[in-house]
Amino acid sequence: MKKVLSIALTLILAMSMIIMTGCGGSEEEKTEVTVLAAASLTDALDEIIAEYEKEADATIVASYAGSGDLVQQIEGGAPCDIFISASKSNMDRLEEGGYIDRETRVDILINTLTLISTVEKKDVVTMDTLISSEVGTIAVGEPETVPAGKYATQALDNLGIASQLTDKIVYAKDVRAVLDYVETGNADCGFVYRTDALMMDTEKGVIIGDVGGSLHDAIVYPAAILTEAPAGDAAASFFEFLQSDFAKSVFEKYGFTVK
């Protein structure tokens, strides 16, 4: 009798496990879409992602850094579905290497290079006074990996003052780090995008003015889906949402010009 009960109990437990497993497996896990994007897109893209995830069957995981650093990550094999660059040259590099689906590539945004300073230096800093002794340190993104740093370097070169500022330049890992350097007083001034300047704590920093577009390459943000995007259709769906009216309104709210 005990043996029969033992067998029956075993069968009941086995059936319970099968039922529980079946119930757990019926709920599909959401697809994860990985987006690598320029640091200057952080706030706008986070808001767009939050809205998209309300109805989508996918989870968007965004990672932000200097566009050049992100290119190196992609070339190094980092998983990525969508790349949004703050520089055409970085996207060109990936296209030439066959990393992106060139049919999906599209220029989505335009930005402006802006000079900012600490509150203490607001009456001292201008493009004309950068070489003066009154300006001690100037924060600039690493030109090799941070497009904003490349644009700033081009502007200083075209003004003919780059060689006079060598000892004043403090390099930063991305444009948000430049903003932080100025807000914390670790640099008297710096070059960021206008979209980043608008996020600045006005008690710590001020906008001095935009840098003339003729002094540097056009600041255009191209986006594309990767050739070997792991998320496939889910990536294509979010990529389409990035170009929706809602996304455009968010980008404009943060100071971008939509293409």
PDB file of N, CA and C in Angstrom, residues 21-113:
ATOM      1  N   THR A  21       5.717  24.278 -15.529  1.00  0.00           N
ATOM      2  CA  THR A  21       6.666  24.610 -16.595  1.00  0.00           C
ATOM      3  C   THR A  21       5.932  25.149 -17.809  1.00  0.00           C
ATOM      4  N   GLY A  22       4.781  24.499 -18.116  1.00  0.00           N
ATOM      5  CA  GLY A  22       3.989  24.950 -19.259  1.00  0.00           C
ATOM      6  C   GLY A  22       3.465  26.345 -19.063  1.00  0.00           C
ATOM      7  N   CYS A  23       3.022  26.667 -17.855  1.00  0.00           N
ATOM      8  CA  CYS A  23       2.500  28.012 -17.568  1.00  0.00           C
ATOM      9  C   CYS A  23       3.590  29.053 -17.665  1.00  0.00           C
ATOM     10  N   GLY A  24       4.768  28.710 -17.140  1.00  0.00           N
ATOM     11  CA  GLY A  24       5.878  29.663 -17.170  1.00  0.00           C
ATOM     12  C   GLY A  24       6.349  29.912 -18.578  1.00  0.00           C
ATOM     13  N   GLY A  25       6.297  28.888 -19.423  1.00  0.00           N
ATOM     14  CA  GLY A  25       6.807  29.028 -20.779  1.00  0.00           C
ATOM     15  C   GLY A  25       5.843  29.717 -21.702  1.00  0.00           C
ATOM     16  N   SER A  26       4.576  29.835 -21.280  1.00  0.00           N
ATOM     17  CA  SER A  26       3.580  30.444 -22.158  1.00  0.00           C
ATOM     18  C   SER A  26       3.753  31.947 -22.266  1.00  0.00           C
ATOM     19  N   GLU A  27       4.405  32.542 -21.298  1.00  0.00           N
ATOM     20  CA  GLU A  27       4.621  33.992 -21.312  1.00  0.00           C
ATOM     21  C   GLU A  27       5.961  34.282 -21.989  1.00  0.00           C
ATOM     22  N   GLU A  28       5.885  34.822 -23.184  1.00  0.00           N
ATOM     23  CA  GLU A  28       7.098  35.062 -23.953  1.00  0.00           C
ATOM     24  C   GLU A  28       7.939  36.176 -23.332  1.00  0.00           C
ATOM     25  N   GLU A  29       9.240  35.961 -23.355  1.00  0.00           N
ATOM     26  CA  GLU A  29      10.151  36.996 -22.874  1.00  0.00           C
ATOM     27  C   GLU A  29      10.285  38.068 -23.946  1.00  0.00           C
ATOM     28  N   LYS A  30      10.405  39.310 -23.527  1.00  0.00           N
ATOM     29  CA  LYS A  30      10.527  40.410 -24.474  1.00  0.00           C
ATOM     30  C   LYS A  30      11.904  40.395 -25.139  1.00  0.00           C
ATOM     31  N   THR A  31      11.916  40.713 -26.422  1.00  0.00           N
ATOM     32  CA  THR A  31      13.175  40.799 -27.159  1.00  0.00           C
ATOM     33  C   THR A  31      13.957  42.018 -26.684  1.00  0.00           C
ATOM     34  N   GLU A  32      15.250  41.880 -26.573  1.00  0.00           N
ATOM     35  CA  GLU A  32      16.106  42.983 -26.133  1.00  0.00           C
ATOM     36  C   GLU A  32      16.786  43.615 -27.330  1.00  0.00           C
ATOM     37  N   VAL A  33      16.568  44.903 -27.513  1.00  0.00           N
ATOM     38  CA  VAL A  33      17.189  45.660 -28.606  1.00  0.00           C
ATOM     39  C   VAL A  33      18.291  46.537 -28.025  1.00  0.00           C
ATOM     40  N   THR A  34      19.494  46.372 -28.528  1.00  0.00           N
ATOM     41  CA  THR A  34      20.635  47.137 -28.025  1.00  0.00           C
ATOM     42  C   THR A  34      20.918  48.331 -28.933  1.00  0.00           C
ATOM     43  N   VAL A  35      20.939  49.514 -28.335  1.00  0.00           N
ATOM     44  CA  VAL A  35      21.205  50.749 -29.073  1.00  0.00           C
ATOM     45  C   VAL A  35      22.471  51.397 -28.517  1.00  0.00           C
ATOM     46  N   LEU A  36      23.420  51.658 -29.386  1.00  0.00           N
ATOM     47  CA  LEU A  36      24.622  52.402 -29.003  1.00  0.00           C
ATOM     48  C   LEU A  36      24.487  53.795 -29.596  1.00  0.00           C
ATOM     49  N   ALA A  37      24.560  54.822 -28.746  1.00  0.00           N
ATOM     50  CA  ALA A  37      24.268  56.178 -29.212  1.00  0.00           C
ATOM     51  C   ALA A  37      25.227  57.202 -28.617  1.00  0.00           C
ATOM     52  N   ALA A  38      25.426  58.282 -29.352  1.00  0.00           N
ATOM     53  CA  ALA A  38      26.273  59.387 -28.898  1.00  0.00           C
ATOM     54  C   ALA A  38      25.786  59.908 -27.555  1.00  0.00           C
ATOM     55  N   ALA A  39      26.720  60.276 -26.684  1.00  0.00           N
ATOM     56  CA  ALA A  39      26.391  60.714 -25.325  1.00  0.00           C
ATOM     57  C   ALA A  39      25.432  61.897 -25.301  1.00  0.00           C
ATOM     58  N   SER A  40      25.488  62.739 -26.319  1.00  0.00           N
ATOM     59  CA  SER A  40      24.628  63.924 -26.359  1.00  0.00           C
ATOM     60  C   SER A  40      23.154  63.577 -26.543  1.00  0.00           C
ATOM     61  N   LEU A  41      22.857  62.325 -26.858  1.00  0.00           N
ATOM     62  CA  LEU A  41      21.477  61.902 -27.068  1.00  0.00           C
ATOM     63  C   LEU A  41      20.818  61.349 -25.807  1.00  0.00           C
ATOM     64  N   THR A  42      21.576  61.256 -24.728  1.00  0.00           N
ATOM     65  CA  THR A  42      21.130  60.557 -23.523  1.00  0.00           C
ATOM     66  C   THR A  42      19.715  60.912 -23.068  1.00  0.00           C
ATOM     67  N   ASP A  43      19.457  62.163 -22.796  1.00  0.00           N
ATOM     68  CA  ASP A  43      18.172  62.561 -22.217  1.00  0.00           C
ATOM     69  C   ASP A  43      17.008  62.375 -23.188  1.00  0.00           C
ATOM     70  N   ALA A  44      17.201  62.808 -24.422  1.00  0.00           N
ATOM     71  CA  ALA A  44      16.139  62.695 -25.412  1.00  0.00           C
ATOM     72  C   ALA A  44      15.815  61.231 -25.716  1.00  0.00           C
ATOM     73  N   LEU A  45      16.855  60.427 -25.909  1.00  0.00           N
ATOM     74  CA  LEU A  45      16.635  59.031 -26.264  1.00  0.00           C
ATOM     75  C   LEU A  45      16.025  58.240 -25.108  1.00  0.00           C
ATOM     76  N   ASP A  46      16.429  58.544 -23.892  1.00  0.00           N
ATOM     77  CA  ASP A  46      15.838  57.872 -22.730  1.00  0.00           C
ATOM     78  C   ASP A  46      14.331  58.123 -22.667  1.00  0.00           C
ATOM     79  N   GLU A  47      13.914  59.348 -22.992  1.00  0.00           N
ATOM     80  CA  GLU A  47      12.487  59.680 -22.969  1.00  0.00           C
ATOM     81  C   GLU A  47      11.742  58.953 -24.089  1.00  0.00           C
ATOM     82  N   ILE A  48      12.352  58.873 -25.243  1.00  0.00           N
ATOM     83  CA  ILE A  48      11.742  58.176 -26.376  1.00  0.00           C
ATOM     84  C   ILE A  48      11.604  56.681 -26.083  1.00  0.00           C
ATOM     85  N   ILE A  49      12.632  56.113 -25.483  1.00  0.00           N
ATOM     86  CA  ILE A  49      12.602  54.689 -25.134  1.00  0.00           C
ATOM     87  C   ILE A  49      11.495  54.395 -24.130  1.00  0.00           C
ATOM     88  N   ALA A  50      11.361  55.245 -23.131  1.00  0.00           N
ATOM     89  CA  ALA A  50      10.336  55.051 -22.101  1.00  0.00           C
ATOM     90  C   ALA A  50       8.934  55.017 -22.719  1.00  0.00           C
ATOM     91  N   GLU A  51       8.692  55.885 -23.687  1.00  0.00           N
ATOM     92  CA  GLU A  51       7.392  55.909 -24.356  1.00  0.00           C
ATOM     93  C   GLU A  51       7.197  54.663 -25.221  1.00  0.00           C
ATOM     94  N   TYR A  52       8.222  54.287 -25.943  1.00  0.00           N
ATOM     95  CA  TYR A  52       8.127  53.127 -26.841  1.00  0.00           C
ATOM     96  C   TYR A  52       7.854  51.842 -26.069  1.00  0.00           C
ATOM     97  N   GLU A  53       8.469  51.678 -24.929  1.00  0.00           N
ATOM     98  CA  GLU A  53       8.353  50.435 -24.164  1.00  0.00           C
ATOM     99  C   GLU A  53       6.973  50.257 -23.522  1.00  0.00           C
ATOM    100  N   LYS A  54       6.170  51.310 -23.488  1.00  0.00           N
ATOM    101  CA  LYS A  54       4.832  51.205 -22.909  1.00  0.00           C
ATOM    102  C   LYS A  54       3.957  50.223 -23.681  1.00  0.00           C
ATOM    103  N   GLU A  55       4.151  50.156 -24.993  1.00  0.00           N
ATOM    104  CA  GLU A  55       3.306  49.307 -25.837  1.00  0.00           C
ATOM    105  C   GLU A  55       4.087  48.214 -26.564  1.00  0.00           C
ATOM    106  N   ALA A  56       5.398  48.328 -26.600  1.00  0.00           N
ATOM    107  CA  ALA A  56       6.203  47.412 -27.414  1.00  0.00           C
ATOM    108  C   ALA A  56       6.416  46.051 -26.762  1.00  0.00           C
ATOM    109  N   ASP A  57       6.715  45.072 -27.605  1.00  0.00           N
ATOM    110  CA  ASP A  57       7.049  43.732 -27.130  1.00  0.00           C
ATOM    111  C   ASP A  57       8.561  43.569 -27.033  1.00  0.00           C
ATOM    112  N   ALA A  58       9.250  44.684 -26.847  1.00  0.00           N
ATOM    113  CA  ALA A  58      10.712  44.656 -26.776  1.00  0.00           C
ATOM    114  C   ALA A  58      11.205  45.577 -25.675  1.00  0.00           C
ATOM    115  N   THR A  59      12.367  45.265 -25.169  1.00  0.00           N
ATOM    116  CA  THR A  59      13.047  46.104 -24.186  1.00  0.00           C
ATOM    117  C   THR A  59      14.233  46.761 -24.882  1.00  0.00           C
ATOM    118  N   ILE A  60      14.350  48.071 -24.752  1.00  0.00           N
ATOM    119  CA  ILE A  60      15.444  48.800 -25.396  1.00  0.00           C
ATOM    120  C   ILE A  60      16.544  49.066 -24.372  1.00  0.00           C
ATOM    121  N   VAL A  61      17.732  48.584 -24.678  1.00  0.00           N
ATOM    122  CA  VAL A  61      18.887  48.807 -23.805  1.00  0.00           C
ATOM    123  C   VAL A  61      19.836  49.763 -24.516  1.00  0.00           C
ATOM    124  N   ALA A  62      19.973  50.970 -23.975  1.00  0.00           N
ATOM    125  CA  ALA A  62      20.817  51.992 -24.612  1.00  0.00           C
ATOM    126  C   ALA A  62      22.111  52.192 -23.847  1.00  0.00           C
ATOM    127  N   SER A  63      23.184  52.356 -24.600  1.00  0.00           N
ATOM    128  CA  SER A  63      24.493  52.634 -24.018  1.00  0.00           C
ATOM    129  C   SER A  63      25.034  53.885 -24.694  1.00  0.00           C
ATOM    130  N   TYR A  64      25.494  54.853 -23.888  1.00  0.00           N
ATOM    131  CA  TYR A  64      25.929  56.145 -24.423  1.00  0.00           C
ATOM    132  C   TYR A  64      27.420  56.374 -24.191  1.00  0.00           C
ATOM    133  N   ALA A  65      28.073  56.941 -25.197  1.00  0.00           N
ATOM    134  CA  ALA A  65      29.511  57.255 -25.095  1.00  0.00           C
ATOM    135  C   ALA A  65      29.886  58.116 -26.288  1.00  0.00           C
ATOM    136  N   GLY A  66      31.158  58.466 -26.376  1.00  0.00           N
ATOM    137  CA  GLY A  66      31.645  59.171 -27.552  1.00  0.00           C
ATOM    138  C   GLY A  66      31.459  58.284 -28.766  1.00  0.00           C
ATOM    139  N   SER A  67      31.057  58.859 -29.891  1.00  0.00           N
ATOM    140  CA  SER A  67      30.769  58.057 -31.086  1.00  0.00           C
ATOM    141  C   SER A  67      31.964  57.216 -31.523  1.00  0.00           C
ATOM    142  N   GLY A  68      33.157  57.766 -31.405  1.00  0.00           N
ATOM    143  CA  GLY A  68      34.360  57.022 -31.798  1.00  0.00           C
ATOM    144  C   GLY A  68      34.573  55.800 -30.932  1.00  0.00           C
ATOM    145  N   ASP A  69      34.337  55.940 -29.636  1.00  0.00           N
ATOM    146  CA  ASP A  69      34.454  54.795 -28.723  1.00  0.00           C
ATOM    147  C   ASP A  69      33.441  53.713 -29.085  1.00  0.00           C
ATOM    148  N   LEU A  70      32.235  54.122 -29.439  1.00  0.00           N
ATOM    149  CA  LEU A  70      31.196  53.160 -29.792  1.00  0.00           C
ATOM    150  C   LEU A  70      31.543  52.415 -31.080  1.00  0.00           C
ATOM    151  N   VAL A  71      32.125  53.121 -32.024  1.00  0.00           N
ATOM    152  CA  VAL A  71      32.569  52.477 -33.271  1.00  0.00           C
ATOM    153  C   VAL A  71      33.583  51.383 -32.957  1.00  0.00           C
ATOM    154  N   GLN A  72      34.526  51.699 -32.071  1.00  0.00           N
ATOM    155  CA  GLN A  72      35.531  50.708 -31.690  1.00  0.00           C
ATOM    156  C   GLN A  72      34.887  49.499 -31.018  1.00  0.00           C
ATOM    157  N   GLN A  73      33.860  49.739 -30.211  1.00  0.00           N
ATOM    158  CA  GLN A  73      33.160  48.633 -29.559  1.00  0.00           C
ATOM    159  C   GLN A  73      32.476  47.736 -30.588  1.00  0.00           C
ATOM    160  N   ILE A  74      31.837  48.353 -31.567  1.00  0.00           N
ATOM    161  CA  ILE A  74      31.156  47.582 -32.612  1.00  0.00           C
ATOM    162  C   ILE A  74      32.168  46.778 -33.422  1.00  0.00           C
ATOM    163  N   GLU A  75      33.254  47.413 -33.784  1.00  0.00           N
ATOM    164  CA  GLU A  75      34.296  46.718 -34.541  1.00  0.00           C
ATOM    165  C   GLU A  75      34.920  45.587 -33.723  1.00  0.00           C
ATOM    166  N   GLY A  76      34.868  45.740 -32.407  1.00  0.00           N
ATOM    167  CA  GLY A  76      35.429  44.725 -31.524  1.00  0.00           C
ATOM    168  C   GLY A  76      34.476  43.582 -31.233  1.00  0.00           C
ATOM    169  N   GLY A  77      33.262  43.654 -31.807  1.00  0.00           N
ATOM    170  CA  GLY A  77      32.318  42.562 -31.642  1.00  0.00           C
ATOM    171  C   GLY A  77      31.238  42.767 -30.606  1.00  0.00           C
ATOM    172  N   ALA A  78      31.119  43.978 -30.061  1.00  0.00           N
ATOM    173  CA  ALA A  78      30.071  44.243 -29.073  1.00  0.00           C
ATOM    174  C   ALA A  78      28.696  44.081 -29.722  1.00  0.00           C
ATOM    175  N   PRO A  79      27.761  43.403 -29.044  1.00  0.00           N
ATOM    176  CA  PRO A  79      26.421  43.230 -29.619  1.00  0.00           C
ATOM    177  C   PRO A  79      25.732  44.576 -29.784  1.00  0.00           C
ATOM    178  N   CYS A  80      25.139  44.787 -30.940  1.00  0.00           N
ATOM    179  CA  CYS A  80      24.484  46.069 -31.212  1.00  0.00           C
ATOM    180  C   CYS A  80      23.464  45.883 -32.324  1.00  0.00           C
ATOM    181  N   ASP A  81      22.308  46.503 -32.153  1.00  0.00           N
ATOM    182  CA  ASP A  81      21.270  46.463 -33.185  1.00  0.00           C
ATOM    183  C   ASP A  81      21.195  47.775 -33.956  1.00  0.00           C
ATOM    184  N   ILE A  82      21.299  48.891 -33.218  1.00  0.00           N
ATOM    185  CA  ILE A  82      21.167  50.210 -33.825  1.00  0.00           C
ATOM    186  C   ILE A  82      22.299  51.105 -33.338  1.00  0.00           C
ATOM    187  N   PHE A  83      22.885  51.861 -34.247  1.00  0.00           N
ATOM    188  CA  PHE A  83      23.932  52.820 -33.887  1.00  0.00           C
ATOM    189  C   PHE A  83      23.492  54.206 -34.321  1.00  0.00           C
ATOM    190  N   ILE A  84      23.613  55.180 -33.410  1.00  0.00           N
ATOM    191  CA  ILE A  84      23.320  56.575 -33.731  1.00  0.00           C
ATOM    192  C   ILE A  84      24.570  57.379 -33.407  1.00  0.00           C
ATOM    193  N   SER A  85      25.145  57.976 -34.412  1.00  0.00           N
ATOM    194  CA  SER A  85      26.412  58.691 -34.269  1.00  0.00           C
ATOM    195  C   SER A  85      26.204  60.198 -34.288  1.00  0.00           C
ATOM    196  N   ALA A  86      27.135  60.915 -33.677  1.00  0.00           N
ATOM    197  CA  ALA A  86      27.107  62.376 -33.732  1.00  0.00           C
ATOM    198  C   ALA A  86      28.051  62.879 -34.830  1.00  0.00           C
ATOM    199  N   SER A  87      28.440  61.957 -35.693  1.00  0.00           N
ATOM    200  CA  SER A  87      29.389  62.303 -36.744  1.00  0.00           C
ATOM    201  C   SER A  87      29.199  61.397 -37.951  1.00  0.00           C
ATOM    202  N   LYS A  88      29.162  61.984 -39.132  1.00  0.00           N
ATOM    203  CA  LYS A  88      29.047  61.189 -40.353  1.00  0.00           C
ATOM    204  C   LYS A  88      30.256  60.299 -40.555  1.00  0.00           C
ATOM    205  N   SER A  89      31.452  60.802 -40.210  1.00  0.00           N
ATOM    206  CA  SER A  89      32.677  60.046 -40.461  1.00  0.00           C
ATOM    207  C   SER A  89      32.706  58.727 -39.701  1.00  0.00           C
ATOM    208  N   ASN A  90      32.150  58.722 -38.487  1.00  0.00           N
ATOM    209  CA  ASN A  90      32.121  57.474 -37.724  1.00  0.00           C
ATOM    210  C   ASN A  90      31.184  56.454 -38.369  1.00  0.00           C
ATOM    211  N   MET A  91      30.052  56.925 -38.873  1.00  0.00           N
ATOM    212  CA  MET A  91      29.136  56.020 -39.560  1.00  0.00           C
ATOM    213  C   MET A  91      29.733  55.563 -40.884  1.00  0.00           C
ATOM    214  N   ASP A  92      30.444  56.459 -41.561  1.00  0.00           N
ATOM    215  CA  ASP A  92      31.111  56.096 -42.811  1.00  0.00           C
ATOM    216  C   ASP A  92      32.076  54.940 -42.577  1.00  0.00           C
ATOM    217  N   ARG A  93      32.798  55.010 -41.484  1.00  0.00           N
ATOM    218  CA  ARG A  93      33.776  53.969 -41.145  1.00  0.00           C
ATOM    219  C   ARG A  93      33.102  52.607 -40.993  1.00  0.00           C
ATOM    220  N   LEU A  94      31.958  52.591 -40.312  1.00  0.00           N
ATOM    221  CA  LEU A  94      31.245  51.322 -40.134  1.00  0.00           C
ATOM    222  C   LEU A  94      30.647  50.838 -41.457  1.00  0.00           C
ATOM    223  N   GLU A  95      30.190  51.770 -42.268  1.00  0.00           N
ATOM    224  CA  GLU A  95      29.627  51.379 -43.564  1.00  0.00           C
ATOM    225  C   GLU A  95      30.707  50.762 -44.452  1.00  0.00           C
ATOM    226  N   GLU A  96      31.874  51.390 -44.471  1.00  0.00           N
ATOM    227  CA  GLU A  96      32.982  50.869 -45.265  1.00  0.00           C
ATOM    228  C   GLU A  96      33.416  49.489 -44.796  1.00  0.00           C
ATOM    229  N   GLY A  97      33.253  49.245 -43.494  1.00  0.00           N
ATOM    230  CA  GLY A  97      33.641  47.943 -42.943  1.00  0.00           C
ATOM    231  C   GLY A  97      32.552  46.896 -43.045  1.00  0.00           C
ATOM    232  N   GLY A  98      31.393  47.291 -43.576  1.00  0.00           N
ATOM    233  CA  GLY A  98      30.303  46.343 -43.743  1.00  0.00           C
ATOM    234  C   GLY A  98      29.524  46.043 -42.473  1.00  0.00           C
ATOM    235  N   TYR A  99      29.653  46.911 -41.485  1.00  0.00           N
ATOM    236  CA  TYR A  99      28.995  46.665 -40.193  1.00  0.00           C
ATOM    237  C   TYR A  99      27.536  47.101 -40.167  1.00  0.00           C
ATOM    238  N   ILE A 100      27.162  48.064 -41.023  1.00  0.00           N
ATOM    239  CA  ILE A 100      25.778  48.544 -41.005  1.00  0.00           C
ATOM    240  C   ILE A 100      25.065  48.186 -42.310  1.00  0.00           C
ATOM    241  N   ASP A 101      23.753  48.111 -42.215  1.00  0.00           N
ATOM    242  CA  ASP A 101      22.924  47.915 -43.396  1.00  0.00           C
ATOM    243  C   ASP A 101      22.764  49.281 -44.048  1.00  0.00           C
ATOM    244  N   ARG A 102      23.484  49.521 -45.118  1.00  0.00           N
ATOM    245  CA  ARG A 102      23.503  50.854 -45.721  1.00  0.00           C
ATOM    246  C   ARG A 102      22.131  51.309 -46.216  1.00  0.00           C
ATOM    247  N   GLU A 103      21.230  50.356 -46.468  1.00  0.00           N
ATOM    248  CA  GLU A 103      19.887  50.715 -46.919  1.00  0.00           C
ATOM    249  C   GLU A 103      19.075  51.381 -45.804  1.00  0.00           C
ATOM    250  N   THR A 104      19.482  51.145 -44.555  1.00  0.00           N
ATOM    251  CA  THR A 104      18.742  51.733 -43.432  1.00  0.00           C
ATOM    252  C   THR A 104      19.332  53.060 -42.967  1.00  0.00           C
ATOM    253  N   ARG A 105      20.515  53.363 -43.428  1.00  0.00           N
ATOM    254  CA  ARG A 105      21.192  54.576 -42.945  1.00  0.00           C
ATOM    255  C   ARG A 105      20.394  55.832 -43.285  1.00  0.00           C
ATOM    256  N   VAL A 106      20.240  56.693 -42.271  1.00  0.00           N
ATOM    257  CA  VAL A 106      19.495  57.934 -42.478  1.00  0.00           C
ATOM    258  C   VAL A 106      20.021  59.013 -41.534  1.00  0.00           C
ATOM    259  N   ASP A 107      20.133  60.231 -42.036  1.00  0.00           N
ATOM    260  CA  ASP A 107      20.512  61.370 -41.192  1.00  0.00           C
ATOM    261  C   ASP A 107      19.249  61.842 -40.481  1.00  0.00           C
ATOM    262  N   ILE A 108      19.259  61.824 -39.141  1.00  0.00           N
ATOM    263  CA  ILE A 108      18.023  62.151 -38.421  1.00  0.00           C
ATOM    264  C   ILE A 108      18.047  63.496 -37.699  1.00  0.00           C
ATOM    265  N   LEU A 109      19.244  63.980 -37.333  1.00  0.00           N
ATOM    266  CA  LEU A 109      19.297  65.196 -36.517  1.00  0.00           C
ATOM    267  C   LEU A 109      20.449  66.110 -36.917  1.00  0.00           C
ATOM    268  N   ILE A 110      20.318  67.368 -36.496  1.00  0.00           N
ATOM    269  CA  ILE A 110      21.384  68.362 -36.653  1.00  0.00           C
ATOM    270  C   ILE A 110      21.585  69.036 -35.295  1.00  0.00           C
ATOM    271  N   ASN A 111      22.831  69.369 -34.969  1.00  0.00           N
ATOM    272  CA  ASN A 111      23.120  70.040 -33.707  1.00  0.00           C
ATOM    273  C   ASN A 111      24.038  71.232 -33.949  1.00  0.00           C
ATOM    274  N   THR A 112      24.333  71.957 -32.875  1.00  0.00           N
ATOM    275  CA  THR A 112      25.167  73.158 -32.949  1.00  0.00           C
ATOM    276  C   THR A 112      26.249  73.104 -31.885  1.00  0.00           C
ATOM    277  N   LEU A 113      27.459  73.528 -32.226  1.00  0.00           N
ATOM    278  CA  LEU A 113      28.554  73.588 -31.264  1.00  0.00           C
ATOM    279  C   LEU A 113      28.440  74.887 -30.463  1.00  0.00           C
TER     280      LEU A 113
END
